[in-house]
CSV table of C-alpha atoms and ligand atoms in Angstrom, one decimal:
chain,number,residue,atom,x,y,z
A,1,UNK,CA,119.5,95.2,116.8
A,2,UNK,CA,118.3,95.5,120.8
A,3,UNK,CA,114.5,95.8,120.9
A,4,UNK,CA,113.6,98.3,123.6
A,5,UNK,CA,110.5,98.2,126.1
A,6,UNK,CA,108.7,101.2,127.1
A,7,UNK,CA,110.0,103.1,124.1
A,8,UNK,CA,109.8,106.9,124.0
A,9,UNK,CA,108.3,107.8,120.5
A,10,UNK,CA,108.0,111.8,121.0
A,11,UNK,CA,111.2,112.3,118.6
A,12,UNK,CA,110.0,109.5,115.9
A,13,UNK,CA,106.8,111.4,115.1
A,14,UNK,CA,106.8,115.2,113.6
A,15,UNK,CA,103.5,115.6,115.7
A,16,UNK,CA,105.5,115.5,118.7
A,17,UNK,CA,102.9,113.7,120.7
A,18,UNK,CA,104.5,112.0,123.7
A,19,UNK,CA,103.5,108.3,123.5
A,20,UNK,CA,105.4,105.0,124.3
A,21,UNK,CA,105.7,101.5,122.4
A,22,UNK,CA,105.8,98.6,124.0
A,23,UNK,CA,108.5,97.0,121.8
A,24,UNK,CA,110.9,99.4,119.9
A,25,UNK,CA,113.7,98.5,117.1
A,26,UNK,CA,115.4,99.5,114.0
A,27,UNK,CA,116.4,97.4,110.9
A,28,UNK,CA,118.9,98.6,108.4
A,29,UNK,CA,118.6,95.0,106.4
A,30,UNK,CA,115.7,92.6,105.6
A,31,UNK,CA,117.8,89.9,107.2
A,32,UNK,CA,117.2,91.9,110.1
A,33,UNK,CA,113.6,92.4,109.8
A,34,UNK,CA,113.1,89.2,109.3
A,35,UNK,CA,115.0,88.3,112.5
A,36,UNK,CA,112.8,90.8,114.3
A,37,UNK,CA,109.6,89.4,113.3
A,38,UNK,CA,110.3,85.8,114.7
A,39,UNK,CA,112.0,86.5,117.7
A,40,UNK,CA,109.1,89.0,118.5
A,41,UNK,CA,106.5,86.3,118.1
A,42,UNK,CA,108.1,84.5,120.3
A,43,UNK,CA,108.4,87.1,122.9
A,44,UNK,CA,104.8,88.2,122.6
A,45,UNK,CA,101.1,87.0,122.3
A,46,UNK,CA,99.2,89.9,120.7
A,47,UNK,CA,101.6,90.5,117.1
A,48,UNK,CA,101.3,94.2,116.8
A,49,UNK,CA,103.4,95.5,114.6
A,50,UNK,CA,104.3,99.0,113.5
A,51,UNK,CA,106.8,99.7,110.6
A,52,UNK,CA,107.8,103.0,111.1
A,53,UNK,CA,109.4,106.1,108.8
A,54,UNK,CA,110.0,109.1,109.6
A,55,UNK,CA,106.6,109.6,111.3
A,56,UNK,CA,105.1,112.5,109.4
A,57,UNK,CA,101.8,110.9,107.8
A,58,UNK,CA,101.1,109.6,111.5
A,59,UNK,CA,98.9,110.3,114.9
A,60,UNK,CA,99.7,108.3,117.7
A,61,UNK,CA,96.3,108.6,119.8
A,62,UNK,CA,97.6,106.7,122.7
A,63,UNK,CA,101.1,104.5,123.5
A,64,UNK,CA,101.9,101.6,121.2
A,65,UNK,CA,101.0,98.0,122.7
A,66,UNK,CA,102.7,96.0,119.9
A,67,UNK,CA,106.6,96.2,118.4
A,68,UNK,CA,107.5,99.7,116.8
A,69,UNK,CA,110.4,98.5,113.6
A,70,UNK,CA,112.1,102.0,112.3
A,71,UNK,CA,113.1,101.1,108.9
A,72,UNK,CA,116.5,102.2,108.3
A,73,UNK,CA,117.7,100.6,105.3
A,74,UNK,CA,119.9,103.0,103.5
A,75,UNK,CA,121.5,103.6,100.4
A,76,UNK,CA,120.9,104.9,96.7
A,77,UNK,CA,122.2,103.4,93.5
A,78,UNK,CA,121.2,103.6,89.8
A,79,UNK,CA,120.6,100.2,88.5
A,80,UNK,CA,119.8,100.4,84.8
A,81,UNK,CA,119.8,103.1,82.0
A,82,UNK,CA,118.5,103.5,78.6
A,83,UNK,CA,118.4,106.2,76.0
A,84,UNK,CA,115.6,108.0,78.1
A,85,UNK,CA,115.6,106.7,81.3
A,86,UNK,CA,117.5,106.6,84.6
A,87,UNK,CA,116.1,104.1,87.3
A,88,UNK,CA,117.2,104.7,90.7
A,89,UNK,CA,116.9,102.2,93.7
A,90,UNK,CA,116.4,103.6,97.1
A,91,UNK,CA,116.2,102.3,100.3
A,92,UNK,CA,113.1,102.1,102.2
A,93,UNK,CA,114.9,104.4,105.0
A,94,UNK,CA,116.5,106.6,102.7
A,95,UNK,CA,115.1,110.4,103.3
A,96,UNK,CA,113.0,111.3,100.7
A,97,UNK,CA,114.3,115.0,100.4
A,98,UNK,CA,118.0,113.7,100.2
A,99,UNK,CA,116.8,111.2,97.0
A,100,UNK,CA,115.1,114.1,95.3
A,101,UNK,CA,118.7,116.3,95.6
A,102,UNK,CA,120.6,113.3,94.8
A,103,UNK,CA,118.5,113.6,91.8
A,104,UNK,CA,118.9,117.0,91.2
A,105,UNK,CA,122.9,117.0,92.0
A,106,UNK,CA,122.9,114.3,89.2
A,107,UNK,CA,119.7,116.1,86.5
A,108,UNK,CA,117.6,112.9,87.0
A,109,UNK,CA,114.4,115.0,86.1
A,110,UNK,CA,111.0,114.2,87.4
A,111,UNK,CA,111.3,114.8,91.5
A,112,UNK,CA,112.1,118.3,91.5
A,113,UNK,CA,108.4,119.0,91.8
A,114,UNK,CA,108.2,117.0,95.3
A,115,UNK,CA,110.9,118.7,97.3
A,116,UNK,CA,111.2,119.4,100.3
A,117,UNK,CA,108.4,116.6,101.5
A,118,UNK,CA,108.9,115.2,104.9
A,119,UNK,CA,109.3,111.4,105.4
A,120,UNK,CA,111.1,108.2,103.9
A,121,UNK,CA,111.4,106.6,100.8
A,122,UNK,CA,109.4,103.3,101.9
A,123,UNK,CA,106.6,105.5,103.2
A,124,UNK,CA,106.1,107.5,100.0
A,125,UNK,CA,104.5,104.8,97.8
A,126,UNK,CA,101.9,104.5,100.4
A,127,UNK,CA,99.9,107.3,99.9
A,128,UNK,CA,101.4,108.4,96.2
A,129,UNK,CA,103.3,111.4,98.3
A,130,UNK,CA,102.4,114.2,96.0
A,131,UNK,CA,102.8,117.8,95.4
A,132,UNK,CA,102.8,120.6,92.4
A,133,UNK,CA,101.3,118.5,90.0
A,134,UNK,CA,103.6,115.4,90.2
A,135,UNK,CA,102.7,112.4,92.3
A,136,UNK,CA,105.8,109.7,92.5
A,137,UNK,CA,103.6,107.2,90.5
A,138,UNK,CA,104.9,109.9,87.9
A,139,UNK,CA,108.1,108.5,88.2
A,140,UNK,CA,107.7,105.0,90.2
A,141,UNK,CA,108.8,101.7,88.4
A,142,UNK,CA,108.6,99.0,90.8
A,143,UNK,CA,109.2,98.6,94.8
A,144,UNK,CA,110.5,95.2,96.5
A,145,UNK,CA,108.5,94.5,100.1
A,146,UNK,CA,108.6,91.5,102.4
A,147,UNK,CA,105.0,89.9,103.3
A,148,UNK,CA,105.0,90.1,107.5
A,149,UNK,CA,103.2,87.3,107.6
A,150,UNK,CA,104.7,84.3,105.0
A,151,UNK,CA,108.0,86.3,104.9
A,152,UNK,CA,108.1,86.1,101.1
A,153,UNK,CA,109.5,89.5,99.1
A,154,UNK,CA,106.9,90.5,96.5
A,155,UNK,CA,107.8,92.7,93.5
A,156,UNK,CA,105.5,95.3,92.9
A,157,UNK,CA,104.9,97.2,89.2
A,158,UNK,CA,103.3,100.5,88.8
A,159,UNK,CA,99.8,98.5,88.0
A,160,UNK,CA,99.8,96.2,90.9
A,161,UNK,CA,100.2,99.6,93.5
A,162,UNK,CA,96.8,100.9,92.3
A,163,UNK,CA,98.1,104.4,92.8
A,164,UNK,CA,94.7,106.9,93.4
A,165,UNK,CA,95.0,110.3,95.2
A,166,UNK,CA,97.1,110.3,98.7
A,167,UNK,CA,95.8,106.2,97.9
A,168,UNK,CA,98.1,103.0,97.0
A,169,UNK,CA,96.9,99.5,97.1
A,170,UNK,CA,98.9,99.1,100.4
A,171,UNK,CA,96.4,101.7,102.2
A,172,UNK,CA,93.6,99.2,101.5
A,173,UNK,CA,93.8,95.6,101.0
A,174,UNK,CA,97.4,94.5,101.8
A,175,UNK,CA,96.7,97.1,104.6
A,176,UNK,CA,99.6,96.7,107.4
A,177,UNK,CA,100.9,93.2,105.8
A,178,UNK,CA,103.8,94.7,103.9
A,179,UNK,CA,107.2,96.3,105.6
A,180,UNK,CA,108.4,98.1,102.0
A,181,UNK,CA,112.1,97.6,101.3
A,182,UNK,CA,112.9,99.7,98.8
A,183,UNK,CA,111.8,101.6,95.9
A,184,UNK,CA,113.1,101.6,92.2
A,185,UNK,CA,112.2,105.1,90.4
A,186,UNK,CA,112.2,105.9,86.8
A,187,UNK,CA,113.4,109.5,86.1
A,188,UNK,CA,114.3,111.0,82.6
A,189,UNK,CA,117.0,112.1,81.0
A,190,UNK,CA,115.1,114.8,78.8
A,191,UNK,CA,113.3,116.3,81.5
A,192,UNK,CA,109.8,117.8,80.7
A,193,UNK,CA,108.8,120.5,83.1
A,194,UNK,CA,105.5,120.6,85.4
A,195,UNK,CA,105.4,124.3,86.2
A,196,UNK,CA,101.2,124.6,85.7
A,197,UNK,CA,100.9,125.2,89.3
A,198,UNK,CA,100.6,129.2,89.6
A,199,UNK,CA,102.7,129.4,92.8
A,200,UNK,CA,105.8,128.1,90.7
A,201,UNK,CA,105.4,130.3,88.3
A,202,UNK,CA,105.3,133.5,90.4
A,203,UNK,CA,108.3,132.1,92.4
A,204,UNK,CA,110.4,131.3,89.1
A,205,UNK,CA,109.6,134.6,88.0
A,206,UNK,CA,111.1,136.2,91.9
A,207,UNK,CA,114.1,134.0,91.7
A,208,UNK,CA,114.8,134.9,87.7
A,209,UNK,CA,116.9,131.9,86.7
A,210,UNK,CA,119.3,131.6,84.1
A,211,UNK,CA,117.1,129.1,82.7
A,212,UNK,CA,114.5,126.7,83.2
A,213,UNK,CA,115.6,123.5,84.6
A,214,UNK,CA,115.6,120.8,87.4
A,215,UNK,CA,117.6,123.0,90.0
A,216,UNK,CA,115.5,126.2,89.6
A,217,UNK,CA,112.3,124.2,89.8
A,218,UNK,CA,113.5,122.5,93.0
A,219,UNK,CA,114.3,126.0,94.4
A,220,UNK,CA,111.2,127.2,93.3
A,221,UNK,CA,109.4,124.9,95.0
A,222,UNK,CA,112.0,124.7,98.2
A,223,UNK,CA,111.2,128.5,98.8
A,224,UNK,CA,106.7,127.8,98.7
A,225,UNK,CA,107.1,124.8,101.1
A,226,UNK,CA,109.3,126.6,103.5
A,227,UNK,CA,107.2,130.0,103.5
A,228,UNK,CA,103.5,128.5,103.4
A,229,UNK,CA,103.9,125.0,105.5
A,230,UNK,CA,104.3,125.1,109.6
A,231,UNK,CA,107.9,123.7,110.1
A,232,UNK,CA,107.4,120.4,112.4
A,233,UNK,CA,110.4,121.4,114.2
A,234,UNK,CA,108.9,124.4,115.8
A,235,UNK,CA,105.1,123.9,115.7
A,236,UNK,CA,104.5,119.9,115.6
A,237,UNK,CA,102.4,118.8,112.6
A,238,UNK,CA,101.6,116.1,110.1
A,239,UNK,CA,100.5,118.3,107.1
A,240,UNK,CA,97.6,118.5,105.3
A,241,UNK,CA,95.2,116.3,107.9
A,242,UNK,CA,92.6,115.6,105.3
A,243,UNK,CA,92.2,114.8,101.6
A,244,UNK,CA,90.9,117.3,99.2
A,245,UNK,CA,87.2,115.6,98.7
A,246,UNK,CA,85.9,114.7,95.2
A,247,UNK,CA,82.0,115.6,94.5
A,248,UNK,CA,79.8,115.1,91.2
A,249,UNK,CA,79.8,118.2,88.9
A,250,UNK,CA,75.9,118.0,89.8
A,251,UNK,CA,76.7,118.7,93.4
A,252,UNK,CA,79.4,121.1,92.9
A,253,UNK,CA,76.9,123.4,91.0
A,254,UNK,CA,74.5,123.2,93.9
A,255,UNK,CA,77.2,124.2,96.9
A,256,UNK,CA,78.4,127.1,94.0
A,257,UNK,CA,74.8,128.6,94.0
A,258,UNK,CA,74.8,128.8,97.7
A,259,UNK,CA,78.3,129.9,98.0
A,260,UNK,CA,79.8,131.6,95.0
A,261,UNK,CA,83.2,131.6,96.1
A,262,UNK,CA,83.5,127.9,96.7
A,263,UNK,CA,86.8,126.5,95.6
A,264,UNK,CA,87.2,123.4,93.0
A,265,UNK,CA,89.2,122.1,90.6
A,266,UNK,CA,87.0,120.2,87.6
A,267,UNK,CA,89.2,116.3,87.5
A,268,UNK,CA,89.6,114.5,83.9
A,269,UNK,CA,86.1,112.1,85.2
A,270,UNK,CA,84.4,115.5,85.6
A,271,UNK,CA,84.5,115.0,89.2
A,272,UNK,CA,85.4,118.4,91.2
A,273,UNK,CA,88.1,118.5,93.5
A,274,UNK,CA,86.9,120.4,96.8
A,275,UNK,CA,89.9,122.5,98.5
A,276,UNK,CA,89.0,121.4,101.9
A,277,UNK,CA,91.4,123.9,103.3
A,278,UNK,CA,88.8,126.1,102.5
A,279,UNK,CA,85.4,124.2,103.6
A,280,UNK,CA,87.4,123.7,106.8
A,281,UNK,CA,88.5,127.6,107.3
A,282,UNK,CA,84.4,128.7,106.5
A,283,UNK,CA,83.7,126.4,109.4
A,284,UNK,CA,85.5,128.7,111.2
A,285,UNK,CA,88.3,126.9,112.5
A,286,UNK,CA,91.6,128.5,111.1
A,287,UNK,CA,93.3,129.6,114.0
A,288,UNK,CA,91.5,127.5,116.3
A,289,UNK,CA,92.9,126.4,120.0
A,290,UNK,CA,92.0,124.4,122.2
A,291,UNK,CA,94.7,123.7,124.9
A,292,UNK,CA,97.6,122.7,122.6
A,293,UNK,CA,95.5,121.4,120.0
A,294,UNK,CA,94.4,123.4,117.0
A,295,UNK,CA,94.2,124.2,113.6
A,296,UNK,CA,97.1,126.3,111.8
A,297,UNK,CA,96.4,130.2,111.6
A,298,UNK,CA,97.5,130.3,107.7
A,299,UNK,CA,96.7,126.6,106.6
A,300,UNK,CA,92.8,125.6,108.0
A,301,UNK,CA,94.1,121.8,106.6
A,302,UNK,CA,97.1,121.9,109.0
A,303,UNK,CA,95.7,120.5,112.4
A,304,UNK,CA,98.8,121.3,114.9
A,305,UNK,CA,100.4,120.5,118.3
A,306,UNK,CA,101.2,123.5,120.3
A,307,UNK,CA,103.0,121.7,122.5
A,308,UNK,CA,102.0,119.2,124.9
A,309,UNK,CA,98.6,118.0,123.0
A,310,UNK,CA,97.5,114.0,123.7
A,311,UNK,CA,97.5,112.5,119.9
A,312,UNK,CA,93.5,111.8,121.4
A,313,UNK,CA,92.5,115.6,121.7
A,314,UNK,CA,94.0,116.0,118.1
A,315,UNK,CA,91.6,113.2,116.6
A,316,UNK,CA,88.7,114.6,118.4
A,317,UNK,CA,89.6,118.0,116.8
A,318,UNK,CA,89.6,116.0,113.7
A,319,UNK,CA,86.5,114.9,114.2
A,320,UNK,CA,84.7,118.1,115.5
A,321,UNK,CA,85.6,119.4,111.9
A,322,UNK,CA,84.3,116.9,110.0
A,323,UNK,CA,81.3,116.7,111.5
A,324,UNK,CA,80.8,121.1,111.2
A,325,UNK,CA,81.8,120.5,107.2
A,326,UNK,CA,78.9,117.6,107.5
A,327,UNK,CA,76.5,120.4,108.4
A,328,UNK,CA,77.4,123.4,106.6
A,329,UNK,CA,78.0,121.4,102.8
A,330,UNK,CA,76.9,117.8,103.4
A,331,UNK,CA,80.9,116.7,102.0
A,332,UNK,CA,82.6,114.2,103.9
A,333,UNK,CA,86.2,114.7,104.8
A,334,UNK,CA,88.4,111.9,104.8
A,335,UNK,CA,91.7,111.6,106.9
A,336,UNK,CA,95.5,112.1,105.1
A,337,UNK,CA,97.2,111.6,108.4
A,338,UNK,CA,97.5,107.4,109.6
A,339,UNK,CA,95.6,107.6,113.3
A,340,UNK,CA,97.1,105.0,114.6
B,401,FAD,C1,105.1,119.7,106.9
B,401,FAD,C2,104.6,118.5,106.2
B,401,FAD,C3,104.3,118.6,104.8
B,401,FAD,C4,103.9,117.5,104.1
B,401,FAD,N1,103.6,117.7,102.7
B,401,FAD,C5,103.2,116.7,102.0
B,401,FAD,C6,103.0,116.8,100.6
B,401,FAD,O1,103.2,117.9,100.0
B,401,FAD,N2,102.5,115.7,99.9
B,401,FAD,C7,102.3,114.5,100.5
B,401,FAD,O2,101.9,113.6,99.8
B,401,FAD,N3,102.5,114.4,101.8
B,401,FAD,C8,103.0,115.4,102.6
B,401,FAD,N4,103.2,115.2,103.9
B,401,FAD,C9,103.0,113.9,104.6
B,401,FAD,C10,104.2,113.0,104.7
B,401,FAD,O3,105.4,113.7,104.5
B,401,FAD,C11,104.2,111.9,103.6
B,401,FAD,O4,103.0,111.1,103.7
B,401,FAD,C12,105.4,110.9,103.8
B,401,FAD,O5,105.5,110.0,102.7
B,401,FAD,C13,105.4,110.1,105.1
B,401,FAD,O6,106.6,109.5,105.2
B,401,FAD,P1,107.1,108.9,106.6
B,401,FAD,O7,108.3,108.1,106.3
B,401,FAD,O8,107.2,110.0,107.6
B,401,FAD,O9,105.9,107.9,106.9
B,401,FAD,P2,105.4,107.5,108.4
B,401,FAD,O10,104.6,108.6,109.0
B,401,FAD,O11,106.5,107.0,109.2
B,401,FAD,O12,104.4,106.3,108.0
B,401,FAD,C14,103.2,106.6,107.3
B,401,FAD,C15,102.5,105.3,107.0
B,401,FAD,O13,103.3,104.4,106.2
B,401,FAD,C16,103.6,103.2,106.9
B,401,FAD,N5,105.0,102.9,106.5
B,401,FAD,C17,106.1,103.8,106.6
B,401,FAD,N6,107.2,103.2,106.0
B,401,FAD,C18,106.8,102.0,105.6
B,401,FAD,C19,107.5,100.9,105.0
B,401,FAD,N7,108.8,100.9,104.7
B,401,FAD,N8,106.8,99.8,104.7
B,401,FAD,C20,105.4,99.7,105.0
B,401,FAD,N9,104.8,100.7,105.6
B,401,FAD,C21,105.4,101.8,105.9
B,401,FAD,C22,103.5,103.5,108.3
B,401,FAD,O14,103.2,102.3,109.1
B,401,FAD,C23,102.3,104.5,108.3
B,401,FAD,O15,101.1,103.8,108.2
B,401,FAD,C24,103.7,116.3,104.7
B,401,FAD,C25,104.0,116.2,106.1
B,401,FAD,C26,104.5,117.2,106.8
B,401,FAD,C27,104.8,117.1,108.2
């Protein structure tokens, strides 16, 4: 457990920008955060702290000055059943992709739908990681996380996270005060299949299973992800940069009138859900570059690193396209990605 000055962060975030923290360390044990988080108040005077997954909900606009933790506690393990139900404890390290096939290798249902997403399991709470029609408040039953400040480990339930859309109670007022430990899920034994979303369909219908279940939903959905979204390994990325935007039916039938193929999906408050993919793309910017920064050439909501792009030139391309949707349908984007 060596903290680290100067620490090279290019390989801890999938944008690939090249910045440095001050302080850098992992923990693989909450006796070892905890350990951390003295002895680096003790070491410093301005208690910046970054707990860190796999980096792929993050933009690093300039190098850290503050402690950098990688969570790296491990380990998945089922810890009760019941006639319907399978809960599954995972570490706040854990990969989420290798949970969800640990849950398909064992027909746990209720993940299938969320394959392939990049990231940790203590990240995934934080912003209700969701895809396909599930998010994991679907299937979440309760997380353990350790208070940064008081060092006390809270339990939380499904109603104290305050799940919303790409939203979690820890995105707003415990903000940064919580280091996540690990996450207890509840997934079924009689599975009930989310295949609403059209692209799942189509792609169940190419691969022609021998029947529906967990495995060839997971397929399904492993085949999308891996033809439609930019693979952070070649082309670095965070995802989708911003949320899909909610508007009043009122104001959804105004922008419709103006522009008749506007996209939106009616929500059960009657709210429409804008596809700011496509606000973004009639702004003009798919494709867009600007030295290595840009905006994917098949997903407008993908903003990209070609290569050597500051995290800074990234958020002001962030903001550049917020302000041109401003203008053209007076909606206001909000951020997915952490700028941090
Ligand atoms: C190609 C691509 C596709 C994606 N597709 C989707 C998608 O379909 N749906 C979706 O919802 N997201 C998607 N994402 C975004 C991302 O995968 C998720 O948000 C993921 O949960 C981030 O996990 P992470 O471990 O990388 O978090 P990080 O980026 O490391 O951290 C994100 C935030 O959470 C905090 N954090 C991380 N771990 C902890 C912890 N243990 N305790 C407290 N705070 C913590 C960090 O401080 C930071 O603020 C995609 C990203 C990429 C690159």
């Amino acid at each position: 457990m060596q903290v680290q000055q100067n620490y090279p962060l290019k390989k801890y975030n999938t944008f690939g920008i090249e910045v440095y923290a001050k302080y850098f360390s992992k923990f693989s044990s909450i006796e070892e955060l905890e350990a951390l988080i003295i002895n680096y108040k003790l070491q410093t005077t301005n208690h910046k702290l970054l707990i860190l997954g796999g980096g792929s909900n993050i933009l690093f606009t300039k190098n850290y000055d503050g402690i950098v933790l990688k969570n790296a506690i491990s380990g998945i393990h089922t810890v009760h059943e019941d006639e319907d139900h399978i809960y599954v404890k995972a570490g706040a390290g854990t990969n989420w992709h290798q949970f969800v096939l640990h849950c398909i290798k064992n027909n746990f249902a209720g993940a299938e739908n969320l394959a392939l997403i990049p990231g940790n399991i203590g990240a995934s709470p934080m912003q209700n990681i969701g895809a396909y029609g599930v998010e994991i408040k679907d299937i979440f039953h309760s997380l353990e996380a350790l208070h940064l400040m008081d060092k006390r480990v809270v339990n939380f339930t499904l109603n104290d996270c305050e799940f919303g859309y790409r939203d979690s109670v820890f995105k707003k007022k415990y903000k940064d005060q919580f280091a996540i430990l690990n996450v207890t899920f509840r997934l079924n034994k009689k599975p009930q299949y989310n295949i609403s979303y059209g692209a799942i369909k189509e792609e169940l219908e190419n691969l022609q299973p021998m029947e529906l279940n967990i495995q060839a939903i997971s397929q399904a959905v492993i085949n999308i992800r891996s033809n439609k979204l930019p693979d952070p390994n070649i082309i670095g990325n965070a995802g989708s940069f911003f949320k899909n935007p909610e508007i009043s039916e009122h104001e959804f039938h105004e922008l419709k009138r103006i522009y008749p193929h506007i996209v939106g999906y009616t929500l059960n408050n009657a709210n429409v859900k804008l596809a700011a993919g496509w606000l973004i793309e009639q702004c003009g910017w798919k494709g867009f570059r600007r030295r290595d920064a840009g905006c994917h050439a098949d997903q407008a909501l993908v903003l990209v690193n070609y290569g050597n792009a500051p995290g800074k030139e990234i958020y002001d391309l962030s903001n550049e396209i917020k302000q041109t949707v401003k203008d053209k349908f007076d909606v206001e984007l909000e951020r997915e990605v952490n700028i941090i």
